[in-house]
Amino acid sequence: MPLNIIVCVKQTPATANIQIDSHTGLLKSDGVNWGINPFDEYAIEEGIRLKERIPGSWCGALTLGLPRSEEVLREAIARGCDEAFHICGQEFDGSDTFATSYALHKGIQKLIQTKGKIDLILCGKQTNDGDAGQVGPGIAAWLDWPSVSYVKKIEEVNEKQVKIHRMMEDGSDILEVSLPAVLSVVKEINEPRLPSLKGKMASKKAVISKWNAEELGCDRSKVGLQGSPTVVAKRFLPPSRPQGTRLDGATIEDKAKKLVEKLKEHKLI
Ligand SMILES: Cc1cc2nc3c(=O)[nH]c(=O)nc-3n(C[C@H](O)[C@H](O)[C@H](O)COP(=O)(O)OP(=O)(O)OC[C@H]3O[C@@H](n4cnc5c(N)ncnc54)[C@H](O)[C@@H]3O)c2cc1C
C-alpha cells in the first residue's frame, strides 16, 4: 500500500564557522550562507527512496522557519519531494525545541486532514546549529506516535510497520515499529543524491503552502518565546585552549625523561 511520508527540514548556516555577537549573545546572521541542515539531506534521500520503492507513495517536505527558509523546501523538491509546506510567522519567533515540535506537529495534523493519513515522519538526527536532537522525538510525543532515533537502515516497510536498524555504540538494534511513526536518521543510512535538472525546474515552479499559527489552530501559549520553557541565558564561544609545552630532546629517551619530570612536577604521577 502506498505510503505518505513527511520529511522535516531546517535551514541552518552552511558553515561550521559560526560567529557570535559578543554584545547581544546572538548568532551573527550577516553574510552567512544558509542551506539544508546536513542530516536532513539524508532524511530527504530516504523519503525519496521509500517513495520510489513503493509505487504510488508521496513524500512532502515541512519546515518551520523565517521566510528565507523557503529555499530549503525548494531544494527538497529539486531532489525529488512532491510538495512542500512552510510554517511561518512572527508568532513563532524565539521557539525552542518544545515550541518548534508543537508547531510542526500541528502542521502534520493539518496534512493528515488533507492527505487522509501520514505514515512516516523522517527527521535528521540533529541540526548543525541547535544540535539538540529533540525535535523528532518531540513531534512524536505531541502526536503520541512511536519514535526511534539513530536509524541507519530501513530494511522493510509495509502499511502496518517498519523494520529498522538503529545505530548503537556497541553494534545495532533491529526493531519493528508500528506505523505511523517518527524516525530520526544518521548519515550512515544512504548517500544523498544531487538535484536533477528536471527537479530544479520543478522546484522553481512549485507552489509552497504557507501556514501561520492561526491557520494551524495553534494554542498561542505553546508557540514562540512565550511557549518556550527553555531560555538561552548566555551564548559564548569556548575559550581557546592554551598553547601546549613542547619537550625537546636529542633522543626519544631524553624526551621521555623530561616528560616524566614534568608529570612529577605537576604531581600527576
Ligand atoms: C529560548 C530559545 C529561543 C530561540 N529562538 C530562536 C529564534 O528566534 N530563531 C531561531 O531560528 N532559533 C531559535 N532558537 C533555536 C530553536 O529552538 C531551535 O533551532 C529549534 O527548536 C530546533 O532545535 P535544534 O536546531 O536543536 O533541532 P534538533 O532537535 O537538533 O533537530 C532534529 C531534527 O528535527 C527537524 N527540525 C528541527 N528544527 C526544525 C524546523 N524548524 N523545521 C523543520 N524541521 C526541524 C530536522 O529534521 C532536524 O534534523 C531558540 C532556542 C531557544 C532555547
GROMACS .gro file of C-alpha atoms and ligand atoms in nm:
model
  322
    1MET     CA    1   0.000   0.000   0.000
    2PRO     CA    2   0.134   0.348  -0.085
    3LEU     CA    3   0.288   0.548   0.199
    4ASN     CA    4   0.255   0.917   0.276
    5ILE     CA    5   0.587   1.041   0.409
    6ILE     CA    6   0.684   1.379   0.556
    7VAL     CA    7   1.046   1.491   0.584
    8CYS     CA    8   1.119   1.769   0.835
    9VAL     CA    9   1.392   2.002   0.712
   10LYS     CA   10   1.551   2.301   0.878
   11GLN     CA   11   1.753   2.582   0.722
   12THR     CA   12   2.083   2.621   0.907
   13PRO     CA   13   2.415   2.803   0.845
   14ALA     CA   14   2.614   2.628   0.572
   15THR     CA   15   2.935   2.676   0.768
   16ALA     CA   16   3.099   2.542   1.081
   17ASN     CA   17   3.248   2.885   1.146
   18ILE     CA   18   2.953   3.043   1.326
   19GLN     CA   19   3.021   3.386   1.480
   20ILE     CA   20   2.855   3.514   1.796
   21ASP     CA   21   2.790   3.883   1.862
   22SER     CA   22   2.969   3.948   2.191
   23HIS     CA   23   2.724   4.227   2.288
   24THR     CA   24   2.391   4.057   2.219
   25GLY     CA   25   2.500   3.692   2.256
   26LEU     CA   26   2.306   3.612   1.933
   27LEU     CA   27   2.437   3.433   1.626
   28LYS     CA   28   2.562   3.678   1.361
   29SER     CA   29   2.350   3.614   1.053
   30ASP     CA   30   2.503   3.886   0.830
   31GLY     CA   31   2.694   3.734   0.541
   32VAL     CA   32   2.602   3.378   0.647
   33ASN     CA   33   2.522   3.133   0.369
   34TRP     CA   34   2.222   2.918   0.457
   35GLY     CA   35   2.146   2.566   0.344
   36ILE     CA   36   1.969   2.243   0.438
   37ASN     CA   37   2.078   2.108   0.774
   38PRO     CA   38   2.326   1.834   0.665
   39PHE     CA   39   2.144   1.550   0.848
   40ASP     CA   40   1.817   1.648   0.679
   41GLU     CA   41   1.969   1.574   0.338
   42TYR     CA   42   1.981   1.206   0.444
   43ALA     CA   43   1.620   1.220   0.566
   44ILE     CA   44   1.511   1.368   0.229
   45GLU     CA   45   1.703   1.099   0.039
   46GLU     CA   46   1.545   0.822   0.247
   47GLY     CA   47   1.197   0.966   0.194
   48ILE     CA   48   1.252   0.976  -0.182
   49ARG     CA   49   1.396   0.622  -0.186
   50LEU     CA   50   1.091   0.488   0.003
   51LYS     CA   51   0.863   0.671  -0.239
   52GLU     CA   52   1.047   0.513  -0.532
   53ARG     CA   53   1.039   0.169  -0.364
   54ILE     CA   54   0.661   0.171  -0.302
   55PRO     CA   55   0.463   0.280  -0.610
   56GLY     CA   56   0.201   0.547  -0.552
   57SER     CA   57   0.371   0.680  -0.241
   58TRP     CA   58   0.401   1.052  -0.170
   59CYS     CA   59   0.680   1.246   0.002
   60GLY     CA   60   0.638   1.604   0.129
   61ALA     CA   61   0.885   1.839   0.298
   62LEU     CA   62   0.792   2.053   0.601
   63THR     CA   63   0.977   2.337   0.770
   64LEU     CA   64   0.918   2.593   1.043
   65GLY     CA   65   1.129   2.897   0.980
   66LEU     CA   66   1.179   3.251   0.856
   67PRO     CA   67   1.064   3.346   0.500
   68ARG     CA   68   1.414   3.266   0.366
   69SER     CA   69   1.366   2.901   0.478
   70GLU     CA   70   1.156   2.853   0.164
   71GLU     CA   71   1.490   2.792  -0.013
   72VAL     CA   72   1.540   2.457   0.165
   73LEU     CA   73   1.188   2.348   0.068
   74ARG     CA   74   1.261   2.426  -0.298
   75GLU     CA   75   1.586   2.230  -0.265
   76ALA     CA   76   1.387   1.933  -0.123
   77ILE     CA   77   1.156   1.946  -0.425
   78ALA     CA   78   1.458   1.970  -0.658
   79ARG     CA   79   1.586   1.647  -0.501
   80GLY     CA   80   1.253   1.467  -0.555
   81CYS     CA   81   0.998   1.563  -0.287
   82ASP     CA   82   0.646   1.604  -0.429
   83GLU     CA   83   0.526   1.903  -0.227
   84ALA     CA   84   0.646   2.142   0.042
   85PHE     CA   85   0.487   2.316   0.339
   86HIS     CA   86   0.615   2.622   0.524
   87ILE     CA   87   0.509   2.714   0.878
   88CYS     CA   88   0.599   3.080   0.906
   89GLY     CA   89   0.507   3.388   1.107
   90GLN     CA   90   0.646   3.628   1.365
   91GLU     CA   91   0.442   3.449   1.632
   92PHE     CA   92   0.691   3.157   1.605
   93ASP     CA   93   0.999   3.376   1.674
   94GLY     CA   94   1.200   3.256   1.971
   95SER     CA   95   1.061   2.900   1.962
   96ASP     CA   96   1.267   2.641   2.148
   97THR     CA   97   1.256   2.268   2.069
   98PHE     CA   98   0.929   2.227   2.265
   99ALA     CA   99   0.752   2.504   2.073
  100THR     CA  100   0.915   2.400   1.742
  101SER     CA  101   0.795   2.041   1.771
  102TYR     CA  102   0.450   2.165   1.879
  103ALA     CA  103   0.417   2.381   1.566
  104LEU     CA  104   0.549   2.104   1.339
  105HIS     CA  105   0.301   1.852   1.484
  106LYS     CA  106   0.018   2.098   1.413
  107GLY     CA  107   0.141   2.105   1.051
  108ILE     CA  108   0.140   1.724   1.042
  109GLN     CA  109  -0.216   1.718   1.180
  110LYS     CA  110  -0.322   1.956   0.903
  111LEU     CA  111  -0.159   1.725   0.647
  112ILE     CA  112  -0.337   1.423   0.795
  113GLN     CA  113  -0.665   1.610   0.734
  114THR     CA  114  -0.582   1.694   0.372
  115LYS     CA  115  -0.396   1.375   0.271
  116GLY     CA  116  -0.610   1.130   0.469
  117LYS     CA  117  -0.308   0.988   0.654
  118ILE     CA  118   0.064   1.031   0.718
  119ASP     CA  119   0.250   0.703   0.774
  120LEU     CA  120   0.603   0.814   0.841
  121ILE     CA  121   0.787   1.128   0.950
  122LEU     CA  122   1.160   1.142   0.881
  123CYS     CA  123   1.393   1.385   1.058
  124GLY     CA  124   1.767   1.431   1.072
  125LYS     CA  125   1.948   1.311   1.385
  126GLN     CA  126   2.017   1.671   1.488
  127THR     CA  127   2.088   2.012   1.343
  128ASN     CA  128   2.429   2.172   1.297
  129ASP     CA  129   2.325   2.489   1.486
  130GLY     CA  130   2.085   2.399   1.768
  131ASP     CA  131   2.227   2.046   1.793
  132ALA     CA  132   1.954   1.934   2.035
  133GLY     CA  133   1.833   1.616   1.861
  134GLN     CA  134   1.497   1.674   2.032
  135VAL     CA  135   1.260   1.790   1.760
  136GLY     CA  136   1.191   1.445   1.602
  137PRO     CA  137   1.112   1.277   1.936
  138GLY     CA  138   0.920   1.594   2.035
  139ILE     CA  139   0.691   1.570   1.730
  140ALA     CA  140   0.631   1.201   1.815
  141ALA     CA  141   0.543   1.292   2.174
  142TRP     CA  142   0.289   1.555   2.063
  143LEU     CA  143   0.132   1.307   1.817
  144ASP     CA  144   0.162   1.013   2.061
  145TRP     CA  145   0.340   0.810   1.792
  146PRO     CA  146   0.642   0.581   1.838
  147SER     CA  147   0.981   0.740   1.776
  148VAL     CA  148   1.325   0.594   1.702
  149SER     CA  149   1.648   0.793   1.673
  150TYR     CA  150   1.985   0.697   1.517
  151VAL     CA  151   1.817   0.499   1.235
  152LYS     CA  152   2.082   0.376   0.992
  153LYS     CA  153   1.875   0.140   0.774
  154ILE     CA  154   1.512   0.091   0.678
  155GLU     CA  155   1.502  -0.277   0.587
  156GLU     CA  156   1.134  -0.339   0.526
  157VAL     CA  157   0.821  -0.131   0.533
  158ASN     CA  158   0.455  -0.208   0.482
  159GLU     CA  159   0.134  -0.023   0.570
  160LYS     CA  160   0.143  -0.154   0.929
  161GLN     CA  161   0.507  -0.145   1.036
  162VAL     CA  162   0.866  -0.064   0.952
  163LYS     CA  163   1.171  -0.280   1.025
  164ILE     CA  164   1.476  -0.067   1.102
  165HIS     CA  165   1.835  -0.086   1.217
  166ARG     CA  166   1.928   0.155   1.495
  167MET     CA  167   2.292   0.253   1.542
  168MET     CA  168   2.422   0.184   1.893
  169GLU     CA  169   2.767   0.240   2.045
  170ASP     CA  170   2.834  -0.135   2.056
  171GLY     CA  171   2.650  -0.251   1.742
  172SER     CA  172   2.297  -0.227   1.606
  173ASP     CA  173   1.943  -0.292   1.727
  174ILE     CA  174   1.691  -0.432   1.480
  175LEU     CA  175   1.346  -0.301   1.565
  176GLU     CA  176   0.996  -0.350   1.427
  177VAL     CA  177   0.799  -0.031   1.479
  178SER     CA  178   0.428   0.011   1.419
  179LEU     CA  179   0.318   0.291   1.185
  180PRO     CA  180   0.259   0.582   1.195
  181ALA     CA  181   0.598   0.663   1.345
  182VAL     CA  182   0.876   0.923   1.358
  183LEU     CA  183   1.232   0.820   1.266
  184SER     CA  184   1.547   1.035   1.305
  185VAL     CA  185   1.821   0.923   1.068
  186VAL     CA  186   2.201   0.922   1.076
  187LYS     CA  187   2.445   0.981   0.788
  188GLU     CA  188   2.516   0.608   0.753
  189ILE     CA  189   2.166   0.547   0.610
  190ASN     CA  190   2.235   0.648   0.247
  191GLU     CA  191   2.425   0.868   0.003
  192PRO     CA  192   2.210   1.174  -0.079
  193ARG     CA  193   2.161   1.248  -0.447
  194LEU     CA  194   2.213   1.589  -0.605
  195PRO     CA  195   1.915   1.772  -0.754
  196SER     CA  196   1.842   1.678  -1.116
  197LEU     CA  197   1.782   1.939  -1.387
  198LYS     CA  198   1.418   1.826  -1.406
  199GLY     CA  199   1.395   1.857  -1.028
  200LYS     CA  200   1.544   2.207  -1.033
  201MET     CA  201   1.288   2.318  -1.290
  202ALA     CA  202   1.004   2.163  -1.085
  203SER     CA  203   1.130   2.339  -0.773
  204LYS     CA  204   1.118   2.681  -0.942
  205LYS     CA  205   0.755   2.633  -1.041
  206ALA     CA  206   0.640   2.463  -0.720
  207VAL     CA  207   0.372   2.638  -0.513
  208ILE     CA  208   0.465   2.612  -0.148
  209SER     CA  209   0.180   2.604   0.103
  210LYS     CA  210   0.230   2.859   0.384
  211TRP     CA  211   0.063   2.834   0.722
  212ASN     CA  212   0.065   3.069   1.020
  213ALA     CA  213  -0.034   2.984   1.378
  214GLU     CA  214  -0.397   3.078   1.322
  215GLU     CA  215  -0.430   2.861   1.010
  216LEU     CA  216  -0.287   2.567   1.205
  217GLY     CA  217  -0.516   2.626   1.504
  218CYS     CA  218  -0.214   2.661   1.734
  219ASP     CA  219  -0.260   2.729   2.103
  220ARG     CA  220  -0.074   3.066   2.123
  221SER     CA  221   0.060   2.982   2.468
  222LYS     CA  222   0.262   2.698   2.310
  223VAL     CA  223   0.434   2.888   2.026
  224GLY     CA  224   0.717   3.139   2.009
  225LEU     CA  225   0.906   3.276   2.306
  226GLN     CA  226   0.605   3.263   2.541
  227GLY     CA  227   0.554   2.895   2.453
  228SER     CA  228   0.919   2.804   2.513
  229PRO     CA  229   1.005   2.660   2.853
  230THR     CA  230   1.381   2.691   2.788
  231VAL     CA  231   1.567   3.021   2.779
  232VAL     CA  232   1.915   3.081   2.640
  233ALA     CA  233   2.070   3.264   2.935
  234LYS     CA  234   2.407   3.320   2.770
  235ARG     CA  235   2.587   3.228   2.450
  236PHE     CA  236   2.965   3.234   2.422
  237LEU     CA  237   3.246   3.071   2.234
  238PRO     CA  238   3.458   2.829   2.440
  239PRO     CA  239   3.789   2.992   2.545
  240SER     CA  240   4.074   2.894   2.316
  241ARG     CA  241   4.300   2.625   2.461
  242PRO     CA  242   4.634   2.746   2.600
  243GLN     CA  243   4.931   2.654   2.389
  244GLY     CA  244   5.092   2.319   2.483
  245THR     CA  245   5.452   2.279   2.605
  246ARG     CA  246   5.697   2.126   2.362
  247LEU     CA  247   5.954   1.893   2.514
  248ASP     CA  248   6.276   1.895   2.313
  249GLY     CA  249   6.549   1.636   2.342
  250ALA     CA  250   6.819   1.473   2.133
  251THR     CA  251   6.667   1.125   2.165
  252ILE     CA  252   6.330   0.977   2.242
  253GLU     CA  253   6.467   0.868   2.581
  254ASP     CA  254   6.562   1.232   2.666
  255LYS     CA  255   6.212   1.345   2.574
  256ALA     CA  256   6.054   1.066   2.781
  257LYS     CA  257   6.272   1.163   3.081
  258LYS     CA  258   6.163   1.527   3.054
  259LEU     CA  259   5.800   1.419   3.029
  260VAL     CA  260   5.830   1.211   3.347
  261GLU     CA  261   5.990   1.507   3.528
  262LYS     CA  262   5.707   1.737   3.414
  263LEU     CA  263   5.440   1.491   3.527
  264LYS     CA  264   5.611   1.458   3.867
  265GLU     CA  265   5.637   1.838   3.893
  266HIS     CA  266   5.259   1.864   3.845
  267LYS     CA  267   5.207   1.574   4.089
  268LEU     CA  268   5.038   1.370   3.814
  269ILE     CA  269   5.250   1.063   3.886
  270LIG     C1  270   1.470   3.028   2.414
  270LIG     C2  271   1.510   2.991   2.274
  270LIG     C3  272   1.485   3.081   2.174
  270LIG     C4  273   1.519   3.051   2.044
  270LIG     N1  274   1.492   3.143   1.948
  270LIG     C5  275   1.517   3.114   1.821
  270LIG     C6  276   1.486   3.208   1.720
  270LIG     O1  277   1.433   3.316   1.747
  270LIG     N2  278   1.514   3.175   1.592
  270LIG     C7  279   1.571   3.055   1.561
  270LIG     O2  280   1.594   3.028   1.441
  270LIG     N3  281   1.601   2.964   1.654
  270LIG     C8  282   1.577   2.991   1.784
  270LIG     N4  283   1.608   2.901   1.879
  270LIG     C9  284   1.663   2.775   1.840
  270LIG    C10  285   1.547   2.683   1.809
  270LIG     O3  286   1.480   2.649   1.925
  270LIG    C11  287   1.596   2.556   1.753
  270LIG     O4  288   1.665   2.583   1.635
  270LIG    C12  289   1.480   2.464   1.718
  270LIG     O5  290   1.399   2.443   1.829
  270LIG    C13  291   1.527   2.330   1.669
  270LIG     O6  292   1.620   2.276   1.760
  270LIG     P1  293   1.750   2.215   1.702
  270LIG     O7  294   1.801   2.305   1.596
  270LIG     O8  295   1.840   2.179   1.813
  270LIG     O9  296   1.691   2.082   1.630
  270LIG     P2  297   1.718   1.929   1.655
  270LIG    O10  298   1.628   1.882   1.762
  270LIG    O11  299   1.864   1.900   1.665
  270LIG    O12  300   1.662   1.880   1.513
  270LIG    C14  301   1.643   1.743   1.481
  270LIG    C15  302   1.568   1.735   1.351
  270LIG    O13  303   1.437   1.791   1.367
  270LIG    C16  304   1.397   1.858   1.246
  270LIG     N5  305   1.383   2.002   1.274
  270LIG    C17  306   1.442   2.076   1.370
  270LIG     N6  307   1.402   2.204   1.361
  270LIG    C18  308   1.316   2.210   1.257
  270LIG    C19  309   1.241   2.315   1.195
  270LIG     N7  310   1.246   2.441   1.239
  270LIG     N8  311   1.163   2.284   1.089
  270LIG    C20  312   1.157   2.158   1.042
  270LIG     N9  313   1.226   2.055   1.094
  270LIG    C21  314   1.302   2.081   1.200
  270LIG    C22  315   1.508   1.831   1.145
  270LIG    O14  316   1.477   1.712   1.075
  270LIG    C23  317   1.630   1.810   1.234
  270LIG    O15  318   1.731   1.735   1.171
  270LIG    C24  319   1.577   2.927   2.012
  270LIG    C25  320   1.605   2.837   2.114
  270LIG    C26  321   1.571   2.868   2.244
  270LIG    C27  322   1.601   2.769   2.353
   0.00000   0.00000   0.00000
